[in-house]
Amino acid sequence: MALAKQLLALILISAYIIFATSTNAAKPSNKPSTSTKGAVPGQKANVANMVAKQMQAVEKKIIEFNASLKKRPKTPKSSSHRSRECVSECDEVFGAAIDDIKKTLDSLKSLNLVKANFDVSAVATNVDTCNDCFNDIGKGGDAEVKKFGEWVRKITGDALAALQKAA
Ligand SMILES: *[C@@H]1O[C@H](CO)[C@@H](O)[C@H](O)[C@H]1NC(C)=O
């Protein structure tokens, strides 16, 4: 009886492991899959690949920039009530931008460049919202946030142009 129970437990554990690894394998990876690349040769796949790399770079920078915003020393300027509100708004819209990047990567994986176009625009808009918040405080906004926003605008602008050409 005890042996049968152990056997049953073993079977359940094995089944769970097989299930977990197979669902894990089915999860969409953030990298463009090489199979779609091979299936649809040519420009579309190349552009999708290039834009995927750009968006992964943007994601990395957003995470870094968010962390640096949160770690700002409590100087009078950065600890003002409104500026702290902006830091938390930025955290929120950066989170949304990262979701948009994940959507972009999915769209690129299925070579849906029209949808990828929308997704990339949403990334840029979300990052702009952070900059807008600081601009609304006045005093010319925040130099670092502005610079970061411009960098994102440049990369997403290039990505949009490439997607439009290839779609
Ligand atoms: C931003 O940083 C905070 C604090 O480190 C973290 O809790 C939050 O998840 C980060 N948000 C994004 C979008 O990376």
Short mmCIF file of C-alpha atoms and ligand atoms in Angstrom, two decimals:
data_model
loop_
_atom_site.label_atom_id
_atom_site.label_comp_id
_atom_site.label_asym_id
_atom_site.label_seq_id
_atom_site.Cartn_x
_atom_site.Cartn_y
_atom_site.Cartn_z
CA MET A 1 0.00 0.00 0.00
CA ALA A 2 2.74 2.42 1.01
CA LEU A 3 4.65 1.44 -2.10
CA ALA A 4 1.62 2.10 -4.31
CA LYS A 5 1.24 5.54 -2.75
CA GLN A 6 4.88 6.35 -3.40
CA LEU A 7 4.56 5.14 -6.94
CA LEU A 8 1.50 7.31 -7.47
CA ALA A 9 3.33 10.32 -6.05
CA LEU A 10 6.24 9.63 -8.36
CA ILE A 11 3.95 9.42 -11.37
CA LEU A 12 2.23 12.68 -10.41
CA ILE A 13 5.57 14.45 -9.99
CA SER A 14 6.82 13.18 -13.34
CA ALA A 15 3.60 14.22 -15.03
CA TYR A 16 3.91 17.65 -13.47
CA ILE A 17 7.51 18.04 -14.62
CA ILE A 18 6.59 17.01 -18.17
CA PHE A 19 3.66 19.42 -18.12
CA ALA A 20 5.74 22.29 -16.72
CA THR A 21 8.58 21.87 -19.19
CA SER A 22 6.23 21.56 -22.17
CA THR A 23 4.21 24.68 -21.28
CA ASN A 24 7.47 26.46 -20.65
CA ALA A 25 8.67 25.51 -24.10
CA ALA A 26 5.39 26.72 -25.59
CA LYS A 27 5.73 30.16 -24.02
CA PRO A 28 6.58 32.80 -26.59
CA SER A 29 10.21 33.66 -26.27
CA ASN A 30 11.22 37.28 -26.51
CA LYS A 31 13.70 36.48 -29.20
CA PRO A 32 12.48 36.23 -32.77
CA SER A 33 12.35 32.54 -33.50
CA THR A 34 14.65 31.23 -36.15
CA SER A 35 11.85 29.06 -37.55
CA THR A 36 9.74 32.05 -38.65
CA LYS A 37 12.91 33.56 -40.02
CA GLY A 38 13.44 30.51 -42.18
CA ALA A 39 9.78 30.13 -43.11
CA VAL A 40 9.37 33.60 -44.55
CA PRO A 41 12.57 34.56 -46.23
CA GLY A 42 13.50 38.06 -47.14
CA GLN A 43 13.05 41.58 -46.04
CA LYS A 44 10.12 41.23 -43.64
CA ALA A 45 11.96 38.74 -41.47
CA ASN A 46 15.14 40.80 -41.52
CA VAL A 47 13.30 43.94 -40.47
CA ALA A 48 11.43 42.03 -37.75
CA ASN A 49 14.74 40.75 -36.47
CA MET A 50 16.35 44.16 -36.45
CA VAL A 51 13.39 45.85 -34.76
CA ALA A 52 13.23 43.08 -32.15
CA LYS A 53 16.85 43.79 -31.23
CA GLN A 54 16.19 47.52 -31.03
CA MET A 55 13.19 47.01 -28.79
CA GLN A 56 15.09 44.69 -26.51
CA ALA A 57 17.71 47.41 -26.16
CA VAL A 58 14.96 49.92 -25.34
CA GLU A 59 13.56 47.59 -22.69
CA LYS A 60 16.96 47.26 -21.06
CA LYS A 61 17.43 51.04 -21.00
CA ILE A 62 13.96 51.63 -19.59
CA ILE A 63 14.69 49.30 -16.68
CA GLU A 64 18.05 50.99 -16.05
CA PHE A 65 16.60 54.47 -16.32
CA ASN A 66 13.71 53.63 -14.01
CA ALA A 67 16.19 52.36 -11.44
CA SER A 68 18.31 55.51 -11.70
CA LEU A 69 15.23 57.73 -11.32
CA LYS A 70 14.24 55.85 -8.19
CA LYS A 71 17.72 56.19 -6.76
CA ARG A 72 17.99 59.93 -7.18
CA PRO A 73 19.47 61.61 -4.13
CA LYS A 74 17.00 63.61 -2.09
CA THR A 75 18.12 67.01 -3.27
CA PRO A 76 15.52 69.75 -2.78
CA LYS A 77 14.67 69.74 -6.47
CA SER A 78 14.21 66.00 -6.96
CA SER A 79 12.36 65.56 -3.68
CA SER A 80 9.69 68.13 -4.45
CA HIS A 81 6.23 66.70 -4.19
CA ARG A 82 5.44 67.03 -7.87
CA SER A 83 8.72 65.63 -8.99
CA ARG A 84 8.23 62.58 -6.76
CA GLU A 85 4.80 62.18 -8.31
CA CYS A 86 6.40 62.20 -11.73
CA VAL A 87 8.91 59.52 -10.70
CA SER A 88 6.06 57.26 -9.73
CA GLU A 89 4.11 58.12 -12.87
CA CYS A 90 7.21 57.29 -14.90
CA ASP A 91 7.50 53.94 -13.15
CA GLU A 92 3.91 53.24 -14.19
CA VAL A 93 4.21 54.28 -17.82
CA PHE A 94 7.59 52.54 -18.10
CA GLY A 95 5.86 49.36 -16.95
CA ALA A 96 3.26 49.90 -19.67
CA ALA A 97 6.03 50.55 -22.20
CA ILE A 98 7.67 47.25 -21.27
CA ASP A 99 4.33 45.49 -21.83
CA ASP A 100 4.14 47.22 -25.21
CA ILE A 101 7.63 45.95 -26.01
CA LYS A 102 6.55 42.40 -25.19
CA LYS A 103 3.56 42.86 -27.51
CA THR A 104 5.89 44.22 -30.18
CA LEU A 105 8.12 41.15 -29.92
CA ASP A 106 5.08 38.87 -30.28
CA SER A 107 3.88 40.80 -33.32
CA LEU A 108 7.33 40.63 -34.84
CA LYS A 109 7.53 36.91 -34.20
CA SER A 110 4.37 36.36 -36.21
CA LEU A 111 5.68 38.85 -38.79
CA ASN A 112 2.66 41.06 -38.25
CA LEU A 113 4.49 44.28 -39.04
CA VAL A 114 1.34 46.39 -39.11
CA LYS A 115 0.53 45.42 -35.53
CA ALA A 116 4.19 45.84 -34.56
CA ASN A 117 3.90 49.39 -35.83
CA PHE A 118 1.07 50.13 -33.38
CA ASP A 119 2.95 48.46 -30.55
CA VAL A 120 6.13 50.46 -31.15
CA SER A 121 4.11 53.71 -31.27
CA ALA A 122 2.60 52.81 -27.91
CA VAL A 123 6.10 52.37 -26.44
CA ALA A 124 7.10 55.85 -27.58
CA THR A 125 3.87 57.40 -26.31
CA ASN A 126 4.26 55.84 -22.88
CA VAL A 127 7.83 57.07 -22.53
CA ASP A 128 6.73 60.54 -23.67
CA THR A 129 4.16 60.62 -20.89
CA CYS A 130 6.99 60.49 -18.34
CA ASN A 131 8.73 63.44 -19.97
CA ASP A 132 5.44 65.36 -20.23
CA CYS A 133 4.95 65.02 -16.49
CA PHE A 134 8.27 66.73 -15.75
CA ASN A 135 7.62 69.35 -18.43
CA ASP A 136 4.31 70.19 -16.74
CA ILE A 137 6.16 71.07 -13.54
CA GLY A 138 7.85 73.81 -15.53
CA LYS A 139 11.45 75.04 -15.26
CA GLY A 140 12.16 73.41 -18.61
CA GLY A 141 11.42 69.90 -17.43
CA ASP A 142 14.07 67.40 -16.41
CA ALA A 143 17.25 67.24 -18.49
CA GLU A 144 17.94 63.54 -17.99
CA VAL A 145 14.36 62.49 -18.60
CA LYS A 146 14.32 64.63 -21.71
CA LYS A 147 17.52 63.08 -23.00
CA PHE A 148 16.21 59.59 -22.33
CA GLY A 149 12.92 60.41 -24.07
CA GLU A 150 14.81 61.70 -27.09
CA TRP A 151 16.86 58.52 -27.27
CA VAL A 152 13.71 56.38 -27.17
CA ARG A 153 12.09 58.63 -29.80
CA LYS A 154 15.08 58.17 -32.09
CA ILE A 155 15.17 54.35 -31.82
CA THR A 156 11.40 53.92 -32.10
CA GLY A 157 11.32 56.41 -34.99
CA ASP A 158 13.91 54.34 -36.87
CA ALA A 159 11.98 51.16 -36.06
CA LEU A 160 8.69 52.65 -37.29
CA ALA A 161 10.27 53.81 -40.53
CA ALA A 162 11.74 50.36 -41.18
CA LEU A 163 8.44 48.63 -40.33
CA GLN A 164 6.45 50.93 -42.60
CA LYS A 165 8.80 50.27 -45.47
CA ALA A 166 8.66 46.51 -45.05
CA ALA A 167 4.95 46.10 -44.20
C1 LIG B 1 11.10 50.72 -11.29
O1 LIG B 1 11.86 50.63 -10.11
C2 LIG B 1 11.13 50.22 -8.96
C3 LIG B 1 12.05 50.30 -7.75
O2 LIG B 1 13.27 49.67 -7.98
C4 LIG B 1 10.57 48.83 -9.21
O3 LIG B 1 9.80 48.42 -8.09
C5 LIG B 1 9.69 48.86 -10.45
O4 LIG B 1 9.21 47.57 -10.73
C6 LIG B 1 10.47 49.39 -11.62
N1 LIG B 1 9.60 49.53 -12.77
C7 LIG B 1 9.99 49.22 -14.01
C8 LIG B 1 9.01 49.51 -15.06
O5 LIG B 1 11.08 48.74 -14.26
#
